[in-house]
């Protein structure tokens, strides 16, 4: 008679392979074995509860972040937005995209003495 051995991954014990074949880990109550749905001892509800809770949490965080910045959509440009966005030739697209990588954040060539030397090409490209 062949004996079937089931080894369940338990993240709190990193080396389950060191146990004799007749021992295996029982499912934990913290969702460790049910997180990936691998253990047959876990019910269908336990297998689905972890991903559903995570999805709801990500949605809540995203909605809260969006609500924090919602009032800024209709707002005007302020402070340094005018030179950085409305007057910047790199943002307005008056030159080639490669020029963005040779200029500072304000659109001034990095080699220029008046350059601020704040090199942020990816940020500038998001405004383009």
Short mmCIF file of C-alpha atoms in Angstrom, two decimals:
data_model
loop_
_atom_site.label_atom_id
_atom_site.label_comp_id
_atom_site.label_asym_id
_atom_site.label_seq_id
_atom_site.Cartn_x
_atom_site.Cartn_y
_atom_site.Cartn_z
CA UNK A 1 0.00 0.00 0.00
CA UNK A 2 1.37 3.40 -1.03
CA UNK A 3 1.25 6.19 1.44
CA UNK A 4 0.32 9.68 0.25
CA UNK A 5 2.17 12.54 1.94
CA UNK A 6 0.85 16.10 1.82
CA UNK A 7 3.15 18.95 2.74
CA UNK A 8 1.44 22.28 3.30
CA UNK A 9 3.52 25.43 3.08
CA UNK A 10 3.59 27.35 6.34
CA UNK A 11 5.30 30.77 6.01
CA UNK A 12 6.08 30.86 9.73
CA UNK A 13 8.28 27.76 9.35
CA UNK A 14 10.70 28.21 6.44
CA UNK A 15 12.06 24.63 6.20
CA UNK A 16 9.23 22.06 6.03
CA UNK A 17 11.44 19.64 4.07
CA UNK A 18 13.50 18.85 7.18
CA UNK A 19 10.61 17.00 8.84
CA UNK A 20 10.25 13.24 8.49
CA UNK A 21 7.80 12.19 5.73
CA UNK A 22 5.08 11.20 8.21
CA UNK A 23 4.80 14.77 9.57
CA UNK A 24 3.22 17.69 7.81
CA UNK A 25 2.07 21.15 8.76
CA UNK A 26 -1.54 21.81 9.60
CA UNK A 27 -3.25 24.82 8.06
CA UNK A 28 -2.77 28.01 10.02
CA UNK A 29 -5.64 30.24 11.03
CA UNK A 30 -3.98 33.37 9.64
CA UNK A 31 -4.70 32.43 6.02
CA UNK A 32 -1.15 31.21 5.34
CA UNK A 33 -2.18 27.89 3.80
CA UNK A 34 -5.36 29.25 2.31
CA UNK A 35 -3.82 32.28 0.67
CA UNK A 36 -2.93 30.32 -2.45
CA UNK A 37 -5.70 27.72 -2.07
CA UNK A 38 -3.25 24.83 -2.15
CA UNK A 39 -4.26 22.96 1.00
CA UNK A 40 -7.19 20.55 0.69
CA UNK A 41 -8.09 21.22 4.33
CA UNK A 42 -9.05 24.82 3.54
CA UNK A 43 -12.68 25.49 2.70
CA UNK A 44 -13.72 27.35 -0.44
CA UNK A 45 -14.70 30.37 1.69
CA UNK A 46 -11.25 30.47 3.32
CA UNK A 47 -9.54 30.28 -0.07
CA UNK A 48 -11.52 33.20 -1.44
CA UNK A 49 -11.62 35.43 1.65
CA UNK A 50 -8.01 36.60 1.48
CA UNK A 51 -8.05 37.83 -2.14
CA UNK A 52 -11.46 39.48 -1.71
CA UNK A 53 -10.31 41.34 1.40
CA UNK A 54 -7.16 42.49 -0.38
CA UNK A 55 -9.14 43.69 -3.40
CA UNK A 56 -11.50 45.74 -1.21
CA UNK A 57 -8.58 47.26 0.67
CA UNK A 58 -6.83 48.32 -2.55
CA UNK A 59 -10.07 49.83 -3.84
CA UNK A 60 -10.60 51.77 -0.60
CA UNK A 61 -7.03 53.14 -0.63
CA UNK A 62 -7.39 54.17 -4.28
CA UNK A 63 -10.70 55.93 -3.67
CA UNK A 64 -9.36 57.80 -0.66
CA UNK A 65 -6.31 58.94 -2.64
CA UNK A 66 -8.51 60.08 -5.54
CA UNK A 67 -10.79 62.02 -3.19
CA UNK A 68 -7.80 63.85 -1.69
CA UNK A 69 -6.80 65.26 -5.08
CA UNK A 70 -10.25 65.64 -6.65
CA UNK A 71 -10.54 69.37 -5.91
CA UNK A 72 -7.25 70.06 -7.72
CA UNK A 73 -8.60 69.03 -11.13
CA UNK A 74 -10.57 72.25 -11.62
CA UNK A 75 -7.94 74.44 -9.95
CA UNK A 76 -5.65 76.92 -11.68
CA UNK A 77 -1.90 76.66 -12.01
CA UNK A 78 -0.12 78.14 -8.99
CA UNK A 79 3.39 79.06 -7.84
CA UNK A 80 5.95 77.34 -10.08
CA UNK A 81 3.38 75.61 -12.33
CA UNK A 82 3.49 78.46 -14.85
CA UNK A 83 7.22 78.25 -15.69
CA UNK A 84 7.36 74.48 -15.22
CA UNK A 85 4.30 73.59 -17.30
CA UNK A 86 2.71 76.42 -19.28
CA UNK A 87 5.96 78.08 -20.44
CA UNK A 88 8.22 75.00 -20.68
CA UNK A 89 9.01 74.16 -24.34
CA UNK A 90 9.69 70.54 -23.42
CA UNK A 91 6.21 70.17 -21.93
CA UNK A 92 4.50 72.03 -24.78
CA UNK A 93 6.12 69.70 -27.32
CA UNK A 94 7.91 72.39 -29.34
CA UNK A 95 11.02 70.23 -29.64
CA UNK A 96 11.91 66.57 -30.06
CA UNK A 97 11.31 64.19 -27.15
CA UNK A 98 15.07 63.57 -26.89
CA UNK A 99 15.49 67.24 -25.90
CA UNK A 100 13.67 66.49 -22.62
CA UNK A 101 16.61 64.29 -21.60
CA UNK A 102 19.10 67.12 -22.22
CA UNK A 103 17.23 69.83 -20.30
CA UNK A 104 16.49 70.42 -16.65
CA UNK A 105 12.98 70.37 -15.18
CA UNK A 106 12.36 73.96 -16.28
CA UNK A 107 13.34 73.39 -19.93
CA UNK A 108 16.76 75.00 -19.70
CA UNK A 109 19.70 73.04 -21.16
CA UNK A 110 21.69 71.33 -18.40
CA UNK A 111 24.95 72.79 -19.74
CA UNK A 112 23.62 76.35 -19.44
CA UNK A 113 24.99 78.39 -16.51
CA UNK A 114 21.45 79.49 -15.59
CA UNK A 115 20.22 75.88 -15.36
CA UNK A 116 18.73 74.90 -12.04
CA UNK A 117 20.30 71.42 -12.53
CA UNK A 118 17.09 69.71 -11.38
CA UNK A 119 17.07 66.79 -13.80
CA UNK A 120 13.60 65.16 -13.90
CA UNK A 121 12.92 64.03 -17.48
CA UNK A 122 10.28 61.42 -16.61
CA UNK A 123 8.27 63.97 -14.64
CA UNK A 124 8.51 66.41 -17.54
CA UNK A 125 7.31 63.73 -19.96
CA UNK A 126 4.20 63.13 -17.85
CA UNK A 127 3.18 66.76 -18.42
CA UNK A 128 3.75 66.54 -22.17
#
